[in-house]
Coordinates of C-alpha atoms in Angstrom, one line a residue:
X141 CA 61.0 -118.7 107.5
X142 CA 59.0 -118.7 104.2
X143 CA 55.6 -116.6 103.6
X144 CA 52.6 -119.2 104.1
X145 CA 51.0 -118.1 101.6
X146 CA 51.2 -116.3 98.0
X147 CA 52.6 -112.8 98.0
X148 CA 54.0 -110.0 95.6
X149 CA 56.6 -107.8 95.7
X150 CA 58.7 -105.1 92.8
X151 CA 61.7 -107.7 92.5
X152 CA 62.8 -111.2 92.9
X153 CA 66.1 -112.4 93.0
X154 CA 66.7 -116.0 92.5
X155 CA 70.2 -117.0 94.0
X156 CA 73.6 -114.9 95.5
X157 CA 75.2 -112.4 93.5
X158 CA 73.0 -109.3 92.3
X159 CA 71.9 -108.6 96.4
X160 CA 75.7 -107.0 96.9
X161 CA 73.8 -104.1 94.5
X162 CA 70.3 -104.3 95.4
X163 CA 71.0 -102.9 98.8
X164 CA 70.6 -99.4 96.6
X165 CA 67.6 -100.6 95.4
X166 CA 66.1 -101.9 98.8
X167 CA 67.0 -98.4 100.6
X168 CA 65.0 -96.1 97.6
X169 CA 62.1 -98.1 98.3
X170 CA 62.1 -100.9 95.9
X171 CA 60.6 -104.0 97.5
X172 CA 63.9 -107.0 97.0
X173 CA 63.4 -110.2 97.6
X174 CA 66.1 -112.8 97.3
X175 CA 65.4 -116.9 97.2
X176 CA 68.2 -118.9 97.6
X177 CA 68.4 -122.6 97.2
X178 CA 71.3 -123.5 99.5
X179 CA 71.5 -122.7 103.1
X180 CA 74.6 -120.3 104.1
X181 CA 77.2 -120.8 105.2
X182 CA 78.0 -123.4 102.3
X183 CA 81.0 -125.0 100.5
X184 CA 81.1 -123.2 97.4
X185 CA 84.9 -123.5 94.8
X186 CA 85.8 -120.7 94.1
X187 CA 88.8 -119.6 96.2
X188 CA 90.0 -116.2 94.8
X189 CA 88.9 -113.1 93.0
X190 CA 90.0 -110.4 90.6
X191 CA 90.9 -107.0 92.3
X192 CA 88.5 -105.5 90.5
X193 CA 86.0 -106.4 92.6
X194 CA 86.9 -104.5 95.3
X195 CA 85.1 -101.5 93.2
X196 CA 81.8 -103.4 93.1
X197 CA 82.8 -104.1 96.8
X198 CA 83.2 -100.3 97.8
X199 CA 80.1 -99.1 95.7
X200 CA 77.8 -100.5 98.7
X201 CA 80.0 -100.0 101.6
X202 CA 81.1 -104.1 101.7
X203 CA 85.1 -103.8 101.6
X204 CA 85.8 -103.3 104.9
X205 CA 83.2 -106.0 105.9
X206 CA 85.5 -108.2 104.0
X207 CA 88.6 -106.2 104.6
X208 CA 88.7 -107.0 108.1
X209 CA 86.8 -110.5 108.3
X210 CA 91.0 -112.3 108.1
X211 CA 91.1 -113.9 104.5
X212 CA 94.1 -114.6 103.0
X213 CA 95.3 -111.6 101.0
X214 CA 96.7 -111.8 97.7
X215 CA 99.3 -109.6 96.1
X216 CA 99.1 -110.3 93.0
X217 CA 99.5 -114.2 90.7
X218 CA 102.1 -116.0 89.3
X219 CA 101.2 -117.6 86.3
X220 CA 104.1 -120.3 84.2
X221 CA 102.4 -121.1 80.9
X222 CA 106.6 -122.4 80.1
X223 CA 108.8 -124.8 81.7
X224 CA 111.8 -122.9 79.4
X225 CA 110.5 -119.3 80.9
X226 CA 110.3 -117.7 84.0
X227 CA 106.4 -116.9 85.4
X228 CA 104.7 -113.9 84.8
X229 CA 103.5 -111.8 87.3
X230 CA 100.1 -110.1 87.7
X231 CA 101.2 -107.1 90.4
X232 CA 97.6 -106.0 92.0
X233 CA 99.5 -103.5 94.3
X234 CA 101.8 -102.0 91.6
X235 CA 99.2 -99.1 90.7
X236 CA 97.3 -99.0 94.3
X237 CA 98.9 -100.7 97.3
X238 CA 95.2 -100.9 98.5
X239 CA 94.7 -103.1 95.5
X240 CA 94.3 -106.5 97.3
X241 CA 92.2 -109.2 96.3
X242 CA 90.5 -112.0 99.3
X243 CA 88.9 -115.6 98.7
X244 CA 85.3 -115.9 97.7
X245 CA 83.1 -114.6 100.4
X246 CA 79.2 -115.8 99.4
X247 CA 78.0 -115.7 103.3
X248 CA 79.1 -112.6 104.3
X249 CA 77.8 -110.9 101.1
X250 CA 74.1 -112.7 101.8
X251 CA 73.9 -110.8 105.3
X252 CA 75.3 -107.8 104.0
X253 CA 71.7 -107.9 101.6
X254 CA 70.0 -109.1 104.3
X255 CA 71.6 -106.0 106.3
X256 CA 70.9 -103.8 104.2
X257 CA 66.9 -104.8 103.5
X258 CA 66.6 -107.0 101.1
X259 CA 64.4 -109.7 102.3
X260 CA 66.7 -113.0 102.4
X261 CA 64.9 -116.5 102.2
X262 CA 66.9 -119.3 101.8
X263 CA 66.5 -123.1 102.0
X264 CA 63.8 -122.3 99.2
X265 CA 64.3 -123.7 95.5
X266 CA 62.6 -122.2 92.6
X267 CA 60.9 -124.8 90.1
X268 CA 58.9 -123.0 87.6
X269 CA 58.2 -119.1 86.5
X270 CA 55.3 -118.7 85.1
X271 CA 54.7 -115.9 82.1
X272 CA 52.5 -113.2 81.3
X273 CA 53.4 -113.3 77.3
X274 CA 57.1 -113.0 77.2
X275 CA 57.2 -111.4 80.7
X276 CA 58.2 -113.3 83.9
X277 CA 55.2 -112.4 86.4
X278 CA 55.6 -115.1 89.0
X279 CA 58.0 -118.1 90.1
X280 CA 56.5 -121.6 92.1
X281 CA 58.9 -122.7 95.0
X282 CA 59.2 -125.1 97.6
X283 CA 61.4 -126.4 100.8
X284 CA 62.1 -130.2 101.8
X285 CA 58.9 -130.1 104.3
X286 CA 56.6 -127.8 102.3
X287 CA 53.9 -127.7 99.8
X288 CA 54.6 -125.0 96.9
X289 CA 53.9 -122.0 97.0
X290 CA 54.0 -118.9 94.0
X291 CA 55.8 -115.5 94.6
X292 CA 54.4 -112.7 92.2
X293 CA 56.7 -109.7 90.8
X294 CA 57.5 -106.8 88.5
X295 CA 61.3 -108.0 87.9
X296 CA 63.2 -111.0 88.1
X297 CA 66.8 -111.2 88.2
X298 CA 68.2 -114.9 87.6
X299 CA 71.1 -115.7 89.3
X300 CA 70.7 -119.0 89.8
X301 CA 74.2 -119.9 88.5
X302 CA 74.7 -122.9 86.1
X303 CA 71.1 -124.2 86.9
X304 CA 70.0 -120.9 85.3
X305 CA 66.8 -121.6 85.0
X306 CA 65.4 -118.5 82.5
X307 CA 68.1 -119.9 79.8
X308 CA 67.9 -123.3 79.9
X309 CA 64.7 -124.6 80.8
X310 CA 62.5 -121.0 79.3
X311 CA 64.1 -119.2 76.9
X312 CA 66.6 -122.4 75.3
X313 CA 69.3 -119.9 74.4
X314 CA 72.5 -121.4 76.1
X315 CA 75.0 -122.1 73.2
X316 CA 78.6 -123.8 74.6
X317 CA 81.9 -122.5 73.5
X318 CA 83.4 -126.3 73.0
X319 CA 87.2 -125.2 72.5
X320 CA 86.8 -124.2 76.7
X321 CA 85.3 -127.6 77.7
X322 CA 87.1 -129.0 80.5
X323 CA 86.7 -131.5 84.2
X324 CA 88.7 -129.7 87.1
X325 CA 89.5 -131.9 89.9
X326 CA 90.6 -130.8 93.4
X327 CA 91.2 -131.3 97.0
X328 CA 92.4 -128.9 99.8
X329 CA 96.4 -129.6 101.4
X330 CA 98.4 -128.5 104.7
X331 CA 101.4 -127.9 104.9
X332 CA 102.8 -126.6 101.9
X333 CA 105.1 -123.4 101.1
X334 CA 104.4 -120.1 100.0
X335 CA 105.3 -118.3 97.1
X336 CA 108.4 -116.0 97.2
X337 CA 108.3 -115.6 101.0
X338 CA 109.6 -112.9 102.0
X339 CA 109.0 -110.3 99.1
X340 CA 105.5 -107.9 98.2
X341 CA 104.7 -111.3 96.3
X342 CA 104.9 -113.5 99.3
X343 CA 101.3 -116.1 99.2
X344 CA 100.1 -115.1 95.7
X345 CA 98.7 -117.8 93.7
X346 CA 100.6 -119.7 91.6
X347 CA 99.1 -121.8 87.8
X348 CA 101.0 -123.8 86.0
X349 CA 100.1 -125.2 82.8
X350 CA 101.1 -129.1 82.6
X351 CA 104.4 -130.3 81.1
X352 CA 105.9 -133.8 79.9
X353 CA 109.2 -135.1 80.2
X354 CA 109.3 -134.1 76.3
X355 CA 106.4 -131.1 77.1
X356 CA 103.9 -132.9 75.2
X357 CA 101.5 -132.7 77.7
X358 CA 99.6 -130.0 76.7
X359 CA 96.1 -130.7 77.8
X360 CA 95.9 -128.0 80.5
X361 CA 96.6 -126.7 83.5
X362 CA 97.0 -126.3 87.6
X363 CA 96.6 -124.0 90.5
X364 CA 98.0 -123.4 94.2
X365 CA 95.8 -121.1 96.5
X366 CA 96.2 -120.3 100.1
X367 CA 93.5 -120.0 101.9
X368 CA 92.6 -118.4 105.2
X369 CA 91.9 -121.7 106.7
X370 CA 95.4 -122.7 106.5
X371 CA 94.6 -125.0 103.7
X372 CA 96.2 -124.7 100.1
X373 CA 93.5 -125.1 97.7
X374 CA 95.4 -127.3 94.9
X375 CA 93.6 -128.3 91.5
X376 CA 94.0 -129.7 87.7
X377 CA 92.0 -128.7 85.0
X378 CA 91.8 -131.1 82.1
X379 CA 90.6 -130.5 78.7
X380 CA 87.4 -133.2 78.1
X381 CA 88.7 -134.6 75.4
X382 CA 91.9 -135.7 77.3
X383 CA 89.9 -136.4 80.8
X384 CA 87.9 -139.5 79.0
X385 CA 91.5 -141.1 77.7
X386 CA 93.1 -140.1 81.2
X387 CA 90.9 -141.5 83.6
X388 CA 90.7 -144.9 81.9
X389 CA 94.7 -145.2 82.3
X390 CA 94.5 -144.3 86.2
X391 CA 91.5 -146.5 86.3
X392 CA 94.1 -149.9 85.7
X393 CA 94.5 -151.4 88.6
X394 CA 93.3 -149.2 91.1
X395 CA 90.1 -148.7 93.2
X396 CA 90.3 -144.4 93.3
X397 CA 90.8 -143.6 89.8
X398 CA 89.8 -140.4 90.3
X399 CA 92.7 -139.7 93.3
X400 CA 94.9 -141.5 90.9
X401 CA 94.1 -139.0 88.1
X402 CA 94.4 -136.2 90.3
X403 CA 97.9 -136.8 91.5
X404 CA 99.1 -137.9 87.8
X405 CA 98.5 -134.5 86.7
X406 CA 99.8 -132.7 89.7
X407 CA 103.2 -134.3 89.1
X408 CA 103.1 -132.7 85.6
X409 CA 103.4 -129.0 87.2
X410 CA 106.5 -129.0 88.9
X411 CA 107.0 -125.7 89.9
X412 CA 103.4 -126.5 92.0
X413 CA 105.0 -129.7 93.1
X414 CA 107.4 -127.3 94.7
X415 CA 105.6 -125.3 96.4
X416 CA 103.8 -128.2 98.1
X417 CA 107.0 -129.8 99.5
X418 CA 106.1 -132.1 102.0
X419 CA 102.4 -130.9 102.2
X420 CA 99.4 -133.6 102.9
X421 CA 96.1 -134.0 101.3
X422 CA 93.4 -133.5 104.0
X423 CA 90.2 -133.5 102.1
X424 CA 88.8 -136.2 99.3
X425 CA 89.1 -134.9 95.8
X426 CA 85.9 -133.0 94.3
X427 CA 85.2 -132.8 90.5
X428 CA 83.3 -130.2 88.0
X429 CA 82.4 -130.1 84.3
X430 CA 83.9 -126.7 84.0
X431 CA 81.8 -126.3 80.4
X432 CA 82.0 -122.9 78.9
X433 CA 78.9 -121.2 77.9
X434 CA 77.1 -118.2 77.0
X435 CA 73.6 -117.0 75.7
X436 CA 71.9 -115.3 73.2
X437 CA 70.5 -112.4 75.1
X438 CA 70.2 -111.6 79.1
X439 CA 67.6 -109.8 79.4
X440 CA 63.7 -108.9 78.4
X441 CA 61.0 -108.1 79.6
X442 CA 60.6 -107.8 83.1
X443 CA 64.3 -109.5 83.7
X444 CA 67.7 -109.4 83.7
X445 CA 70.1 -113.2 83.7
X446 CA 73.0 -112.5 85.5
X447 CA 76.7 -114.0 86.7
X448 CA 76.6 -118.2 85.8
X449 CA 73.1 -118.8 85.4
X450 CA 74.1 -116.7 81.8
X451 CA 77.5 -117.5 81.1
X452 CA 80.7 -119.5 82.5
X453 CA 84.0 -118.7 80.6
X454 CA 86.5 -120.9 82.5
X455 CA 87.9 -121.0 86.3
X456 CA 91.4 -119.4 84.6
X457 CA 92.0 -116.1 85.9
X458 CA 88.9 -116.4 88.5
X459 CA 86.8 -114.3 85.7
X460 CA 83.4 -115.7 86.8
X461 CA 82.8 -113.6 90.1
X462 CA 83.9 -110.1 88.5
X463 CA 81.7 -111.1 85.2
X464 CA 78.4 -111.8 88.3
X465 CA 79.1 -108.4 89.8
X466 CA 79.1 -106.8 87.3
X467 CA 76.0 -108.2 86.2
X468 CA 74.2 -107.8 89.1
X469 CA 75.2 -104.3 89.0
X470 CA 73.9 -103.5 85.2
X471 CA 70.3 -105.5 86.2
X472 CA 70.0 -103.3 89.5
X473 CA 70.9 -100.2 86.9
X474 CA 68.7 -101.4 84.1
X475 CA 65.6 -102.3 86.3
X476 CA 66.1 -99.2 88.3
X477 CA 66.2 -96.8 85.1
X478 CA 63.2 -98.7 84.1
X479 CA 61.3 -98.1 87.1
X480 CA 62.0 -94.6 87.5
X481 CA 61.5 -94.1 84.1
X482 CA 65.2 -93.3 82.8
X483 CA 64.3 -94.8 79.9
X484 CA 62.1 -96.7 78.0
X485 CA 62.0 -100.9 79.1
X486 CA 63.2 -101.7 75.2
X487 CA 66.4 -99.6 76.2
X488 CA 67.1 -100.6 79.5
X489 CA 66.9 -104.7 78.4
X490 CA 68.8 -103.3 74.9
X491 CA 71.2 -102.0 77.6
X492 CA 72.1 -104.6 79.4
X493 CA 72.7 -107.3 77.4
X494 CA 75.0 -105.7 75.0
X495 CA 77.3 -104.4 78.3
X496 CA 77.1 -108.5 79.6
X497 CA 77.9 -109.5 75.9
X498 CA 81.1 -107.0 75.9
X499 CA 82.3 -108.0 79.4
X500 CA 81.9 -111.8 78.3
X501 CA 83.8 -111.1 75.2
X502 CA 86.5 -109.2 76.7
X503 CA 87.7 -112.2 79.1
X504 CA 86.8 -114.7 76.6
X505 CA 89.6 -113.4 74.0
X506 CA 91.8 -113.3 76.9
X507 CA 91.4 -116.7 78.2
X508 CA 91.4 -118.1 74.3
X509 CA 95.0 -116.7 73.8
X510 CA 96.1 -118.0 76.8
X511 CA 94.8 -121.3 76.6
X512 CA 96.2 -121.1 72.8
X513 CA 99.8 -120.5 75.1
X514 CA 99.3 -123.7 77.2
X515 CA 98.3 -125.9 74.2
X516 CA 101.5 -125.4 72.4
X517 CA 104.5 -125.1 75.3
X518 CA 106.9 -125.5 71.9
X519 CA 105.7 -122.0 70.5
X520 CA 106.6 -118.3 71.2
X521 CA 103.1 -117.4 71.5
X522 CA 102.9 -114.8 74.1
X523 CA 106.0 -114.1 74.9
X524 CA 108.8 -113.2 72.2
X525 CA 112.2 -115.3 71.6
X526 CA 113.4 -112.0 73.3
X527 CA 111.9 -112.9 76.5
X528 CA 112.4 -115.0 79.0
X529 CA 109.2 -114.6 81.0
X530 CA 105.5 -113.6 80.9
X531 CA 105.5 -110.0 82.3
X532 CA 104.2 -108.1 79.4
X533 CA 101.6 -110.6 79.2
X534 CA 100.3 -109.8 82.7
X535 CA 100.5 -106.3 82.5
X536 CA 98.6 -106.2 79.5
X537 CA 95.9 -108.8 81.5
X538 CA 94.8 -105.5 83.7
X539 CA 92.3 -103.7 81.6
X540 CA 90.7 -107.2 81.0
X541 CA 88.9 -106.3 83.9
X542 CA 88.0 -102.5 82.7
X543 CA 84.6 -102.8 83.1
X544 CA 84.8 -100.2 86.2
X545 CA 88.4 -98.4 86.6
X546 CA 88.6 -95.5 85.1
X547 CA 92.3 -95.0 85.2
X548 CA 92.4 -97.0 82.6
X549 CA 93.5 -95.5 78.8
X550 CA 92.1 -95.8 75.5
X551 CA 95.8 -96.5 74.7
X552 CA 96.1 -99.4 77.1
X553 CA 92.4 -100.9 76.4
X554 CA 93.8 -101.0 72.3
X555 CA 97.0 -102.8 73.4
X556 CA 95.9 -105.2 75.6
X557 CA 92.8 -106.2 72.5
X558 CA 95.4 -106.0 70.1
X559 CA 98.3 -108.2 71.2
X560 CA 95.6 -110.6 72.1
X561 CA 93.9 -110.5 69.2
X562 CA 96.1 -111.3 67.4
X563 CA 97.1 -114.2 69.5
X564 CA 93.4 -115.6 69.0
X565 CA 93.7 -115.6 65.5
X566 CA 96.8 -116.5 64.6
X567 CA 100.8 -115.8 64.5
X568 CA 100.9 -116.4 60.3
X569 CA 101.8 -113.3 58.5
X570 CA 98.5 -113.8 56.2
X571 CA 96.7 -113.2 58.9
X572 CA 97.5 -109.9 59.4
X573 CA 94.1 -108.3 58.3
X574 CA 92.0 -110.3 60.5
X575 CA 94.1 -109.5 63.3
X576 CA 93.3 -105.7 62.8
X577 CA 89.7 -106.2 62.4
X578 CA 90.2 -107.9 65.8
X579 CA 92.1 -104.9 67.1
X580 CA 89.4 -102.3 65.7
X581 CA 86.5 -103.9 67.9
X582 CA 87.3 -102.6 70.4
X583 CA 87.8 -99.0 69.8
X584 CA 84.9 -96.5 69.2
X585 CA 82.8 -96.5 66.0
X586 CA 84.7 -100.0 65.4
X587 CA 84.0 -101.8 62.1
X588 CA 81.2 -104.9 61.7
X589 CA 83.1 -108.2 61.3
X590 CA 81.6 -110.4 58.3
X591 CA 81.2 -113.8 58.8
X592 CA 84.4 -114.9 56.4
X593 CA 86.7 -112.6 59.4
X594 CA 84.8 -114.0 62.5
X595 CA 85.1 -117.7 60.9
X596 CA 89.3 -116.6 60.7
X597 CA 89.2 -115.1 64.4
X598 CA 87.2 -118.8 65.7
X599 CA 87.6 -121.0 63.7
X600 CA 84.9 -124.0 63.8
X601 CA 83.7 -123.0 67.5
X602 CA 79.8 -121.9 67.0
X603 CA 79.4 -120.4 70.2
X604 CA 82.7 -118.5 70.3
X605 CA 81.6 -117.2 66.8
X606 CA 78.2 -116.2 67.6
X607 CA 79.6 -114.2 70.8
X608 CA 82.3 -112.2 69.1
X609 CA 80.3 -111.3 65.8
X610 CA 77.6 -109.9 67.7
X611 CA 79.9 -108.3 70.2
X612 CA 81.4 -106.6 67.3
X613 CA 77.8 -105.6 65.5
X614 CA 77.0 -103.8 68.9
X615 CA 79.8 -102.6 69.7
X616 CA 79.2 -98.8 68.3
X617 CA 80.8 -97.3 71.6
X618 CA 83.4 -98.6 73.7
X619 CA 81.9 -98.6 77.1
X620 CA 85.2 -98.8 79.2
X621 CA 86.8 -95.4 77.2
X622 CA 82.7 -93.5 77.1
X623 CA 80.8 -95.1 79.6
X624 CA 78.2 -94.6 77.1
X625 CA 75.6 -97.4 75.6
X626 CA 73.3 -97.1 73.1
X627 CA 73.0 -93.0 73.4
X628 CA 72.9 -93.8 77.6
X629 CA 75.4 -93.0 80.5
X630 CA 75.1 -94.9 83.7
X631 CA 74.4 -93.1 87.0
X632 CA 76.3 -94.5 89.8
X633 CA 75.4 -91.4 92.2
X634 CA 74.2 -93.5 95.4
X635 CA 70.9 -93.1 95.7
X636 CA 69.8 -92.1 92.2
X637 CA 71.1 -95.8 90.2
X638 CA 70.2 -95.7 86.9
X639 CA 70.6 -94.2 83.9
X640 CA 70.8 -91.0 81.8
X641 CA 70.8 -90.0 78.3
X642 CA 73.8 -88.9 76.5

C-alpha cells in the first residue's frame, strides 16, 4: 500500500531491473525503494535470455530461485541466416554444462527484492522528478484512486524501460540508430515440434531470417521459442520501411490485416514452418515498434539510467535483459562507491556511463553484422564459400556477452571484434584500414577513430556514429580483459560493492 503522505529515503528505483542488485545495497543499510508502474505478475515479451545472466543471477543468490521454479531450459540457439547453409549453433553447455539459460522471469525477480528489503510498491506511476540544479532530488507519483504524492531521495536509478522518463522527457538525449528500426509481430502456438529432439540441442530456439522463392526477401527475420507453458512463442520482425508497404498488401480484401501479415511472413521461414507442423495459433497477434536507441550519457548527478529506459538494440539475440543487468549492477556499484566514498561522484557517474556505452556497443556491432547477413541472403558475408553453415559465427557470438566471465581471453575478445568488424564495415578490399581501426577498439590503449573512419564503419546512421566514436574516445582500457575504468577496479566482494582504485 502506498505512504500517505511525502517521505524520503537514500534511493529510488523507478521500474524492475536494478532491484536483482540492490538487495546488496538494502542489506548494508542503504534505504531502497522501488516504484513500479505495473502490477506483478504481468504479460511482459520477452521470452528468453543470454546465459550470461545466470552470473548476475548467482551474484545475489537468485539462480536456484529460478533454477527450480520449471521454465523451459534452453541448450543453446539455432540461428539460419541462409536457406543454401546449414544453421549455426550457439552451444551454452559446450564450456559449462551448468550453462543453461530460462524465459524472462520479471515476477519472481520483484519478490526476490522485495525478499531481500528493498521496499516494493507497485501499482504506482511516476509523472514528474523534480530537480535541485542538475540533480534529481524528488519524483511526484500517483495510483488510479489517489491524489499525488512526492517521494524525496539521494539517488535515482531509472529503469523505467522505453518510457524512460530521465532521457526523454528531462535530459532530451535519446538519439535512434534508424538502420535497427523494425515492427515485430507475434502470437503464442500449441502444438508444434521441437528442435533436434532427442540430442543435447533438443528445444533450443530456432531464428530464421526470411527467404523468397528467388530469396529476395530480405527484410528480416523470425523466431520459435518454447515456453514453459507449453506454448511456442512464434514471431516476425520486419524492417519499418517494408512493414508500411506489407501491411497495405495484406490489408486487400481482408478484415485482420495484421493476422494476415503475420502469417505472410511466417511462410517465408520454412525451416520455422517446420517446426510448427500441425501447431495452432491460440492467442491474438500482439505488435511492437522494436525502435533502436541509445543516449548520450546515463548518468549524473544523483542518478544512474539503466536497461531500456537508456537504450534498446534489437530483440535479436535477446541482448536487452543482459544489457539491464548489467546496468543495474554498475548503478548499484557506482552509487555505492559514491556513498561510501570510493570515489569522488564525477568518477563514479564518469564510470558508469562509459561501461553502459561499451556494453551497448559491443552487441550493437554484433547485431549490425548480422543484420548485414540477413539483408543480403546472396552474399558470403559471415560465413566463407568454404562453409556450409554458421558455426564459427556463433562461437565467435560468446564473448559478446563478456561483460562478466572471466574465462574469457584477450585472444578471443580481438577475434570475435575483428571478424565482426570487419563485417560492419565492409567485405571490399579498400576497406581494409578501416576494418583494423575497427579491430583496435577494442584492445587496450586502442587508437581514437576520426570522424572520416567512423563515417566508413556507419555509414549515414547518426546515432550508430555517435555511439561507436565515443565508445572508441573512451575506450582507454578494455574493461572485459582489466576490469579497470578510468584508473578504477570494481569490487564485487559481497558486502563491500563498490569500487577501488587501480
Amino acid at each position: 500500500r502506498p505512504p500517505q503522505q511525502s517521505w524520503s529515503l537514500e534511493e529510488v528505483l523507478l521500474g524492475l531491473m536494478p532491484p536483482l542488485h540492490w538487495q546488496e545495497a538494502s542489506s548494508k543499510g542503504f534505504d531502497v525503494t522501488l516504484i513500479e508502474c505495473h502490477v506483478f505478475p504481468r504479460y511482459h515479451v520477452g521470452e528468453s535470455i543470454l546465459p550470461s545472466c545466470r552470473h548476475f543471477l548467482a551474484f545475489i543468490g537468485a539462480e536456484e530461485l529460478i533454477k527450480n521454479h520449471g521454465f523451459v531450459i534452453k541448450p543453446g540457439g539455432a540461428v539460419k541466416l541462409r536457406q543454401d547453409k546449414q544453421e549455426g549453433y550457439a552451444n551454452f553447455i559446450e564450456i559449462d554444462p551448468e550453462n543453461i539459460t530460462w524465459n524472462v522471469f520479471d515476477d519472481l525477480l520483484l519478490r526476490h527484492a522485495s525478499a531481500s528489503g528493498v521496499k516494493v510498491f507497485e501499482g504506482l506511476r511516476v509523472t514528474d522528478i523534480r530537480f535541485s540544479g542538475e540533480r534529481p532530488v524528488s519524483a511526484i507519483y500517483e495510483t488510479q484512486d489517489s491524489e499525488p504524492r512526492e517521494i524525496n531521495f539521494e539517488y535515482l536509478v531509472d529503469a523505467s524501460g522505453r518510457t524512460g522518463i530521465m532521457s526523454t522527457k528531462y535530459l532530451k538525449n535519446r538519439h535512434f540508430t534508424k538502420s535497427l528500426m523494425s515492427m515485430a509481430l507475434w502470437g503464442y502456438w500449441r502444438g508444434g515440434d521441437k528442435y533436434a529432439p532427442g540430442t543435447k540441442r533438443e528445444n533450443a530456439p530456432w531464428i530464421e531470417a526470411f527467404t523468397g522463392k528467388d530469396r529476395t526477401d530480405e527484410t528480416g527475420w523470425a523466431w520459435y521459442i518454447p515456453l514453459h507453458d507449453g506454448t511456442t512463442s512464434v514471431g516476425v520482425v520486419i524492417s519499418k520501411d517494408s512493414y508500411a508497404e506489407k501491411k497495405a498488401l495484406a490489408r486487400d480484401g481482408v478484415d485482420d490485416s495484421i493476422t494476415k501479415l503475420y502469417i505472410d511472413q511466417l511462410a517465408r521461414a520454412p525451416g520455422l514452418i517446420k517446426l510448427l507442423g500441425q501447431a495452432k495459433l491460440t492467442s491474438e497477434i500482439k505488435s511492437a515498434a522494436d525502435y533502436s536507441y541509445s543516449a548520450s550519457h546515463y548518468a549524473g548527478p544523483g542518478y544512474r539510467i539503466v536497461g531500456d529506459a537508456g537504450a534498446f538494440i534489437d530483440p535479436l539475440f535477446s541482448t536487452g535483459v543482459h544489457l539491464a543487468f548489467n546496468g543495474g549492477l554498475f548503478a548499484a556499484i557506482t552509487i555505492a562507491a559514491s556513498i561510501r566514498e570510493d570515489c569522488t561522484e564525477a568518477k563514479a557517474i564518469e564510470f558508469h556511463n562509459t561501461k553502459i556505452e561499451i556494453s551497448y556497443t559491443r552487441f550493437l556491432i554484433t547485431i549490425l553484422g548480422v543484420y548485414k547477413q540477413i539483408r543480403a541472403q546472396k552474399e558470403d558475408i559471415l560465413a566463407g564459400t568454404d562453409e556450409d553453415n554458421f558455426d564459427k559465427v556463433f562461437r565467435l557470438l560468446r564473448p559478446s556477452a563478456a561483460d562478466i566471465d572471466s574465462r574469457l581471453t584477450p585472444e578471443e575478445l580481438e577475434e570475435t571484434f575483428d571478424f565482426f568488424g570487419r563485417i560492419v564495415l565492409s567485405t571490399q578490399p579498400q576497406m581494409q584500414k578501416e576494418a583494423e581501426y575497427m579491430h583496435n577498439i577494442t584492445v587496450p590503449h586502442g587508437p581514437i577513430l576520426l570522424p572520416s573512419i567512423v563515417s566508413s564503419i556507419v555509414g549515414d546512421d547518426e546515432g550508430t556514429k555517435r555511439v561507436v566514436h565515443e565508445t572508441a574516445r573512451k575506450m582507454t582500457h578494455h574493461p572485459c580483459i582489466q576490469n579497470k575504468i578510468h584508473g578504477y577496479y570494481v569490487n564485487l566482494m559481497r558486502g563491500e560493492l563498490g569500487m577501488r582504485k587501480a
